[in-house]
Every structure is written in structure tokens, then in C-alpha cells.
């Protein structure tokens, strides 16, 4: 099923608004989810709408949150999310960080007590669009075995980075600290597909290709990924005073309660360092030089981070965004599906 981007945005917005969010907040949620699908990140797109709608309807996301911002120093601050939509809180906190960095060179803004905020690339690209360099990290469910361990402790704990060039190219790097994000497992399940045996383990700790048998994910590059996911949890959990590690709430466990997640935005203004024009010029030079490198066997060219996602977006704008049929049917239906997701799975992100 292929759907025009504008039509998909409207369908998602209508469903989220019907579940209980305001038109403004539903629109922001739809912005981020449509962004993900348009980039080919379907694991963080429309397939999540049913879950978000049910959590909103059950009160696990505050429909009318009282957001507040405490600027603790010229370049630091804490954004209180009141367990509102993570998409909305993360966007508003990023906008505050951008303005702080414009004035002071650097901004570090913690976002606390929020729900899931989706694809982090959306937020760092928001900063890059205003000539800023940005890094964002956040927590997720404890679903990853630490290196050398047999029980899950940390989440996939993603990291995203973006930087502008002096043309329309943007470096965008968005990765889980696991071999794959849990959303990729969910996407494989929705399409009844197998997964590579390097992604996850079953209940006995053995590698599995069965997406329905996954019990825990594996950190990327063993101890290196383990160290990165710990770093993310320190920055977006312990540093912000929200639950960390195995204490982070499950996405599906109780949809009537807030998740109290944390996220951290770091924004840097290149003009306070080497200067914006020189910075952007050098980024473009780097990208040009990468494109000049001869590809290795099996590749046609060297891509810079984010390039393929933007190519997919252009293709989808011309030909429509590919959506799984049953997800589309849900979007056009009147259903919210109460109790469909509660306790469905101890893992989520």
C-alpha cells in the first residue's frame, strides 16, 4: 500500500487526535512519524500509531501536560515533560536549546518525564536546519544483554547527530547502540519476516532468526556498544533524575501510567568556534571527498550518513510512502483497540 505523504500525515494526526491529544500535539506527533516513514524508517513510523493511540486513550500520556523549563545556567536547562507526548516535549526542548546555542555558543537541555519520542534524527535535523550541530540521546526499555551477561539491563539507547553543509546536504546519523533497534524486530514481525542471527537472542541466550522468539537484543560491537548504551543511560537517565537501566518502564507493561523517560539534547553553534561559513564549507568538502572515493566490491558509491534516507524521501514524495496494509486499515478505521497492547510484550523500542 502506497500513500501520499500529506495523506499519511493527516491520517496519523486524525487518529492521534481522536485518541485524546490536542490538534497541535497530534500534529507534532504526526510530523515525526511521517518523517520516519518518509525516510524509510518504518519501525518508527505509522506502525507505532496504534500503540500511541491506546496509551493516550488510557491516560499513560498526559493529554494536556504542564510543560516547564528551568534554565539553570546560560547554556544549561531542564525541561519538565509532565509525562506528556515525548514527541512534543522533545521538539519544544530542542527549539529552546537552539535558541540558547545561538546566543551562548552551546546548549545542553535535559528533557525529563516524557513518553517515547520516536526517531531522534528528526530533532537533530531541526537544529541543523538552523545551522547548528546537534547530538541527542535517550533511554528505552531494558531489553539488551550487557556484554558478558545473560539478562537484559539497558535499552537500545539511541544516539543521533546532525550537521549542516553549505548546500542542501545534511549529515544525519541516527543509531541504536544495539546491532538493531527493537522497532526493526517489530517491523519484521509485522511482515512475518526472519531476522539475521546477529541481532538478538532467545530466552536461552542463543542467537535466533525467529523475530517472534526474541528475548533480548545484542549490543553493537560487543563491549563498545555496551559502553555506549551505558553512556546514554547516564546522560539521559541518571543525570536527569529519572529511572535508569533495568528500572526504566516498559513500553507495553501498563499503558495507564506515564513512562518517566529522559532525553538529552546538546546543540553547538559553529559560529562560536571556527565560524559558520568555514564550518559548512569544510563539511561540504568532506562530503565531496567521500563521494570521490572508489567504491569497494558490491557497492556503487560511498554514501554519507543520511544520504540514502533523503533519497528514499524523494522517491516516496514522487511515488507515495509504502505502508503495510493492516497498518493502513487501522489508520482509516474508527478503532483505538483498548487492551490490545497492555502486557503484550515486555519489550518495545
Short mmCIF file of C-alpha atoms in Angstrom, two decimals:
data_model
loop_
_atom_site.label_atom_id
_atom_site.label_comp_id
_atom_site.label_asym_id
_atom_site.label_seq_id
_atom_site.Cartn_x
_atom_site.Cartn_y
_atom_site.Cartn_z
CA UNK A 1 0.00 0.00 0.00
CA UNK A 2 1.42 3.40 -1.02
CA UNK A 3 0.07 6.61 0.48
CA UNK A 4 0.93 10.22 -0.31
CA UNK A 5 2.95 11.88 2.43
CA UNK A 6 0.33 14.58 3.08
CA UNK A 7 -2.44 11.97 3.27
CA UNK A 8 -0.45 9.80 5.68
CA UNK A 9 0.25 12.83 7.87
CA UNK A 10 -3.45 13.63 8.04
CA UNK A 11 -4.46 10.04 8.82
CA UNK A 12 -1.96 9.81 11.68
CA UNK A 13 -2.92 13.24 13.04
CA UNK A 14 -6.63 12.37 12.98
CA UNK A 15 -6.08 9.07 14.79
CA UNK A 16 -3.85 10.59 17.49
CA UNK A 17 -6.27 13.48 17.99
CA UNK A 18 -9.19 11.06 18.27
CA UNK A 19 -7.27 9.21 20.98
CA UNK A 20 -7.16 12.41 23.05
CA UNK A 21 -4.27 14.72 22.15
CA UNK A 22 -4.87 18.32 21.12
CA UNK A 23 -4.71 19.24 17.44
CA UNK A 24 -1.33 20.94 17.99
CA UNK A 25 0.23 18.00 19.79
CA UNK A 26 -1.29 15.43 17.41
CA UNK A 27 0.18 17.42 14.54
CA UNK A 28 3.68 17.28 16.03
CA UNK A 29 3.40 13.53 16.64
CA UNK A 30 2.34 13.12 13.02
CA UNK A 31 5.24 15.30 11.84
CA UNK A 32 7.78 12.96 13.46
CA UNK A 33 6.11 9.69 12.49
CA UNK A 34 5.64 10.80 8.87
CA UNK A 35 9.27 11.96 8.81
CA UNK A 36 10.32 8.44 9.84
CA UNK A 37 8.22 6.69 7.22
CA UNK A 38 9.33 9.14 4.52
CA UNK A 39 12.98 8.29 5.32
CA UNK A 40 12.25 4.57 5.19
CA UNK A 41 12.47 4.19 8.99
CA UNK A 42 9.16 2.33 9.09
CA UNK A 43 9.93 0.85 12.52
CA UNK A 44 9.40 4.36 13.95
CA UNK A 45 6.55 5.48 11.71
CA UNK A 46 2.87 4.67 11.23
CA UNK A 47 3.26 1.17 12.66
CA UNK A 48 3.52 2.81 16.12
CA UNK A 49 0.25 4.78 15.88
CA UNK A 50 -1.96 2.05 17.31
CA UNK A 51 0.24 1.75 20.40
CA UNK A 52 0.44 5.53 20.95
CA UNK A 53 -3.31 5.88 20.48
CA UNK A 54 -4.09 3.26 23.09
CA UNK A 55 -1.64 4.70 25.62
CA UNK A 56 -3.09 8.19 25.08
CA UNK A 57 -6.64 6.88 25.45
CA UNK A 58 -5.73 5.05 28.67
CA UNK A 59 -4.09 8.08 30.28
CA UNK A 60 -0.49 6.90 30.07
CA UNK A 61 0.33 10.07 28.14
CA UNK A 62 -0.87 13.35 29.63
CA UNK A 63 -3.22 14.93 27.10
CA UNK A 64 -2.80 18.47 28.41
CA UNK A 65 0.66 18.47 30.05
CA UNK A 66 2.07 21.35 32.06
CA UNK A 67 5.44 21.85 30.42
CA UNK A 68 8.04 23.97 32.19
CA UNK A 69 11.65 24.96 31.59
CA UNK A 70 14.21 25.76 34.25
CA UNK A 71 17.27 27.43 32.71
CA UNK A 72 19.87 26.55 35.31
CA UNK A 73 22.75 28.40 33.56
CA UNK A 74 23.22 30.38 30.32
CA UNK A 75 23.87 27.14 28.41
CA UNK A 76 22.00 24.57 30.53
CA UNK A 77 18.43 23.78 31.41
CA UNK A 78 15.89 21.15 32.39
CA UNK A 79 12.62 20.72 30.50
CA UNK A 80 9.85 19.07 32.55
CA UNK A 81 7.58 16.96 30.33
CA UNK A 82 4.80 16.09 32.83
CA UNK A 83 4.55 12.68 31.12
CA UNK A 84 3.19 14.38 28.02
CA UNK A 85 3.89 13.28 24.48
CA UNK A 86 7.62 12.69 24.09
CA UNK A 87 7.44 13.98 20.52
CA UNK A 88 6.09 17.34 21.63
CA UNK A 89 8.36 17.76 24.65
CA UNK A 90 11.48 16.77 22.68
CA UNK A 91 10.65 19.22 19.89
CA UNK A 92 9.97 22.12 22.23
CA UNK A 93 13.11 21.36 24.25
CA UNK A 94 15.20 21.22 21.08
CA UNK A 95 13.84 24.61 19.99
CA UNK A 96 14.87 26.06 23.36
CA UNK A 97 18.32 24.51 23.01
CA UNK A 98 18.73 26.00 19.54
CA UNK A 99 17.92 29.50 20.78
CA UNK A 100 20.29 29.12 23.74
CA UNK A 101 23.10 27.94 21.46
CA UNK A 102 22.54 30.85 19.09
CA UNK A 103 23.17 33.23 22.00
CA UNK A 104 25.76 31.35 24.03
CA UNK A 105 27.51 29.00 21.62
CA UNK A 106 26.49 25.75 23.30
CA UNK A 107 23.32 24.41 24.90
CA UNK A 108 22.66 21.27 26.93
CA UNK A 109 18.98 20.66 27.67
CA UNK A 110 17.64 17.69 29.60
CA UNK A 111 14.09 16.53 28.91
CA UNK A 112 12.60 14.53 31.76
CA UNK A 113 9.39 12.62 32.48
CA UNK A 114 8.27 12.10 28.90
CA UNK A 115 6.86 9.28 26.81
CA UNK A 116 8.54 7.73 23.77
CA UNK A 117 9.78 10.37 21.30
CA UNK A 118 10.38 8.34 18.14
CA UNK A 119 13.18 8.84 15.60
CA UNK A 120 15.85 11.11 17.10
CA UNK A 121 17.03 12.16 13.62
CA UNK A 122 14.01 14.44 13.41
CA UNK A 123 15.18 16.59 16.34
CA UNK A 124 18.83 16.91 15.39
CA UNK A 125 17.89 17.79 11.81
CA UNK A 126 15.67 20.51 13.24
CA UNK A 127 18.84 22.05 14.69
CA UNK A 128 20.90 21.51 11.53
CA UNK A 129 18.23 23.38 9.56
CA UNK A 130 19.16 26.42 11.67
CA UNK A 131 22.92 26.00 11.11
CA UNK A 132 23.55 24.22 14.39
CA UNK A 133 25.37 20.97 15.14
CA UNK A 134 23.30 18.70 17.37
CA UNK A 135 23.51 15.48 19.37
CA UNK A 136 20.54 13.80 21.04
CA UNK A 137 20.38 10.67 23.21
CA UNK A 138 17.52 8.95 25.02
CA UNK A 139 16.58 5.89 27.04
CA UNK A 140 14.50 2.88 26.13
CA UNK A 141 13.21 -0.34 27.69
CA UNK A 142 15.72 -2.70 29.35
CA UNK A 143 15.99 -5.26 26.56
CA UNK A 144 19.70 -5.68 25.87
CA UNK A 145 22.07 -8.15 27.48
CA UNK A 146 25.25 -6.39 28.68
CA UNK A 147 28.47 -7.69 27.20
CA UNK A 148 29.26 -10.92 29.03
CA UNK A 149 25.79 -11.09 30.62
CA UNK A 150 22.70 -13.25 30.08
CA UNK A 151 19.93 -10.95 31.35
CA UNK A 152 18.70 -7.66 29.87
CA UNK A 153 19.66 -4.46 31.69
CA UNK A 154 19.99 -1.45 29.33
CA UNK A 155 17.79 -0.39 26.44
CA UNK A 156 18.69 0.17 22.81
CA UNK A 157 19.55 3.72 23.97
CA UNK A 158 19.89 5.53 20.62
CA UNK A 159 22.26 8.32 19.61
CA UNK A 160 21.57 10.86 16.84
CA UNK A 161 23.83 13.52 15.32
CA UNK A 162 23.36 16.12 12.59
CA UNK A 163 25.48 18.85 11.00
CA UNK A 164 24.78 21.27 8.11
CA UNK A 165 26.84 21.86 4.97
CA UNK A 166 26.95 24.90 2.69
CA UNK A 167 24.43 23.29 0.32
CA UNK A 168 21.31 21.18 0.85
CA UNK A 169 23.23 18.15 2.18
CA UNK A 170 22.96 17.35 5.90
CA UNK A 171 24.95 14.76 7.79
CA UNK A 172 22.42 12.78 9.81
CA UNK A 173 23.45 9.87 11.98
CA UNK A 174 20.78 8.02 13.99
CA UNK A 175 21.64 4.66 15.53
CA UNK A 176 20.67 2.30 18.28
CA UNK A 177 23.52 1.07 20.46
CA UNK A 178 22.39 -2.45 19.62
CA UNK A 179 23.01 -4.29 16.37
CA UNK A 180 19.43 -3.33 15.52
CA UNK A 181 16.66 -1.32 17.16
CA UNK A 182 13.70 -3.16 18.67
CA UNK A 183 11.48 -1.40 16.16
CA UNK A 184 13.24 -3.43 13.45
CA UNK A 185 12.15 -6.60 15.26
CA UNK A 186 8.58 -5.30 15.39
CA UNK A 187 8.73 -4.41 11.70
CA UNK A 188 9.97 -7.92 10.87
CA UNK A 189 7.14 -9.39 12.95
CA UNK A 190 4.54 -7.24 11.20
CA UNK A 191 5.77 -8.56 7.84
CA UNK A 192 6.29 -12.11 9.18
CA UNK A 193 9.95 -11.98 8.21
CA UNK A 194 13.02 -13.65 9.70
CA UNK A 195 15.92 -11.62 11.12
CA UNK A 196 19.71 -12.12 10.92
CA UNK A 197 21.10 -14.29 13.72
CA UNK A 198 23.41 -11.45 14.80
CA UNK A 199 20.59 -9.19 16.02
CA UNK A 200 19.17 -10.94 19.07
CA UNK A 201 18.97 -13.96 21.36
CA UNK A 202 16.11 -16.16 22.52
CA UNK A 203 15.08 -16.98 26.09
CA UNK A 204 18.02 -19.38 26.44
CA UNK A 205 20.53 -16.80 25.24
CA UNK A 206 21.04 -18.43 21.86
CA UNK A 207 21.15 -16.43 18.61
CA UNK A 208 17.80 -16.56 16.78
CA UNK A 209 16.44 -15.75 13.34
CA UNK A 210 12.82 -16.00 14.54
CA UNK A 211 11.55 -12.46 15.19
CA UNK A 212 8.77 -13.86 17.41
CA UNK A 213 11.28 -15.71 19.64
CA UNK A 214 13.47 -12.72 20.52
CA UNK A 215 14.06 -12.32 24.25
CA UNK A 216 16.88 -9.77 24.22
CA UNK A 217 18.98 -7.76 21.80
CA UNK A 218 22.75 -7.69 21.43
CA UNK A 219 24.95 -4.59 21.82
CA UNK A 220 26.73 -3.40 18.70
CA UNK A 221 30.42 -4.40 18.58
CA UNK A 222 30.20 -6.18 21.94
CA UNK A 223 31.87 -4.15 24.73
CA UNK A 224 31.91 -0.97 22.61
CA UNK A 225 28.14 -0.93 22.21
CA UNK A 226 27.77 -1.87 25.86
CA UNK A 227 29.84 1.18 26.84
CA UNK A 228 27.86 3.47 24.55
CA UNK A 229 24.47 2.36 25.87
CA UNK A 230 25.71 2.88 29.43
CA UNK A 231 26.88 6.39 28.48
CA UNK A 232 23.45 7.19 27.02
CA UNK A 233 21.70 5.97 30.16
CA UNK A 234 23.95 8.11 32.35
CA UNK A 235 23.31 11.22 30.22
CA UNK A 236 19.56 10.77 29.73
CA UNK A 237 18.71 8.91 32.93
CA UNK A 238 20.93 9.35 35.97
CA UNK A 239 21.92 12.92 35.02
CA UNK A 240 18.25 13.95 34.74
CA UNK A 241 16.95 12.20 37.85
CA UNK A 242 14.68 9.70 36.09
CA UNK A 243 14.68 5.88 36.28
CA UNK A 244 17.74 4.24 34.68
CA UNK A 245 18.92 0.83 33.48
CA UNK A 246 16.59 -2.01 34.41
CA UNK A 247 14.34 0.47 36.24
CA UNK A 248 13.19 2.15 33.00
CA UNK A 249 9.49 1.41 32.45
CA UNK A 250 8.31 -0.98 29.78
CA UNK A 251 6.58 0.46 26.76
CA UNK A 252 3.75 -2.09 26.97
CA UNK A 253 3.55 -3.05 30.65
CA UNK A 254 0.91 -0.61 31.92
CA UNK A 255 -0.48 1.85 29.40
CA UNK A 256 -2.32 3.84 32.06
CA UNK A 257 0.90 5.09 33.68
CA UNK A 258 3.49 7.62 32.50
CA UNK A 259 6.87 6.25 31.44
CA UNK A 260 9.10 8.95 33.01
CA UNK A 261 11.72 8.70 30.26
CA UNK A 262 14.68 11.03 29.79
CA UNK A 263 16.32 12.60 26.75
CA UNK A 264 19.29 14.94 26.37
CA UNK A 265 19.88 17.48 23.59
CA UNK A 266 23.32 19.00 23.01
CA UNK A 267 23.45 21.85 20.47
CA UNK A 268 26.63 23.58 19.28
CA UNK A 269 26.84 26.83 17.33
CA UNK A 270 29.78 26.58 14.86
CA UNK A 271 29.97 30.38 14.71
CA UNK A 272 31.45 30.37 18.24
CA UNK A 273 34.25 28.03 17.12
CA UNK A 274 35.75 28.05 13.62
CA UNK A 275 32.95 30.21 12.20
CA UNK A 276 29.76 29.08 10.47
CA UNK A 277 30.83 29.69 6.86
CA UNK A 278 34.15 27.87 7.23
CA UNK A 279 32.49 25.02 9.13
CA UNK A 280 29.80 24.47 6.49
CA UNK A 281 32.33 24.76 3.66
CA UNK A 282 34.54 22.12 5.26
CA UNK A 283 31.58 19.80 5.79
CA UNK A 284 30.76 20.10 2.10
CA UNK A 285 34.40 19.45 1.19
CA UNK A 286 34.38 16.34 3.35
CA UNK A 287 31.23 15.04 1.65
CA UNK A 288 32.66 15.78 -1.80
CA UNK A 289 35.86 13.91 -0.97
CA UNK A 290 33.91 10.93 0.34
CA UNK A 291 31.93 10.77 -2.90
CA UNK A 292 35.22 10.69 -4.86
CA UNK A 293 36.42 7.52 -3.11
CA UNK A 294 36.25 4.42 -5.32
CA UNK A 295 33.57 2.03 -4.02
CA UNK A 296 34.52 -1.39 -2.75
CA UNK A 297 33.18 -4.57 -4.41
CA UNK A 298 29.41 -4.80 -4.08
CA UNK A 299 28.92 -1.03 -3.75
CA UNK A 300 28.25 1.59 -6.40
CA UNK A 301 29.38 4.59 -4.34
CA UNK A 302 30.27 5.84 -0.87
CA UNK A 303 27.25 7.35 0.87
CA UNK A 304 27.47 9.90 3.68
CA UNK A 305 25.24 9.36 6.75
CA UNK A 306 21.67 10.35 5.97
CA UNK A 307 22.08 10.34 2.19
CA UNK A 308 20.10 7.20 1.48
CA UNK A 309 17.26 8.30 3.77
CA UNK A 310 16.90 11.57 1.87
CA UNK A 311 16.92 9.64 -1.42
CA UNK A 312 14.10 7.46 -0.11
CA UNK A 313 12.18 10.56 0.93
CA UNK A 314 12.44 11.98 -2.58
CA UNK A 315 11.27 8.68 -4.05
CA UNK A 316 8.35 8.46 -1.63
CA UNK A 317 7.32 12.03 -2.38
CA UNK A 318 7.07 11.07 -6.04
CA UNK A 319 5.56 7.60 -5.65
CA UNK A 320 3.92 7.58 -2.21
CA UNK A 321 5.09 6.09 1.11
CA UNK A 322 4.94 2.32 1.46
CA UNK A 323 2.71 1.28 4.38
CA UNK A 324 1.83 -2.27 5.46
CA UNK A 325 -1.79 -2.98 4.54
CA UNK A 326 -3.06 -3.78 8.05
CA UNK A 327 -1.49 -0.58 9.41
CA UNK A 328 -3.26 1.43 6.74
CA UNK A 329 -6.54 -0.34 7.56
CA UNK A 330 -6.10 0.65 11.21
CA UNK A 331 -5.42 4.29 10.30
CA UNK A 332 -8.62 4.59 8.28
CA UNK A 333 -10.73 2.72 10.86
CA UNK A 334 -12.54 4.14 13.88
CA UNK A 335 -10.81 1.74 16.29
CA UNK A 336 -8.39 2.54 19.12
CA UNK A 337 -8.15 -1.14 20.22
CA UNK A 338 -8.35 -0.98 24.01
CA UNK A 339 -6.38 -3.70 25.80
CA UNK A 340 -4.71 -4.86 22.60
CA UNK A 341 -1.25 -3.74 23.77
CA UNK A 342 -1.29 -3.92 27.59
CA UNK A 343 1.19 -6.59 28.67
CA UNK A 344 1.55 -7.70 25.04
CA UNK A 345 5.31 -7.65 25.18
CA UNK A 346 7.84 -6.70 27.82
CA UNK A 347 9.98 -5.07 25.15
CA UNK A 348 9.18 -2.20 22.84
CA UNK A 349 11.64 0.31 21.43
#
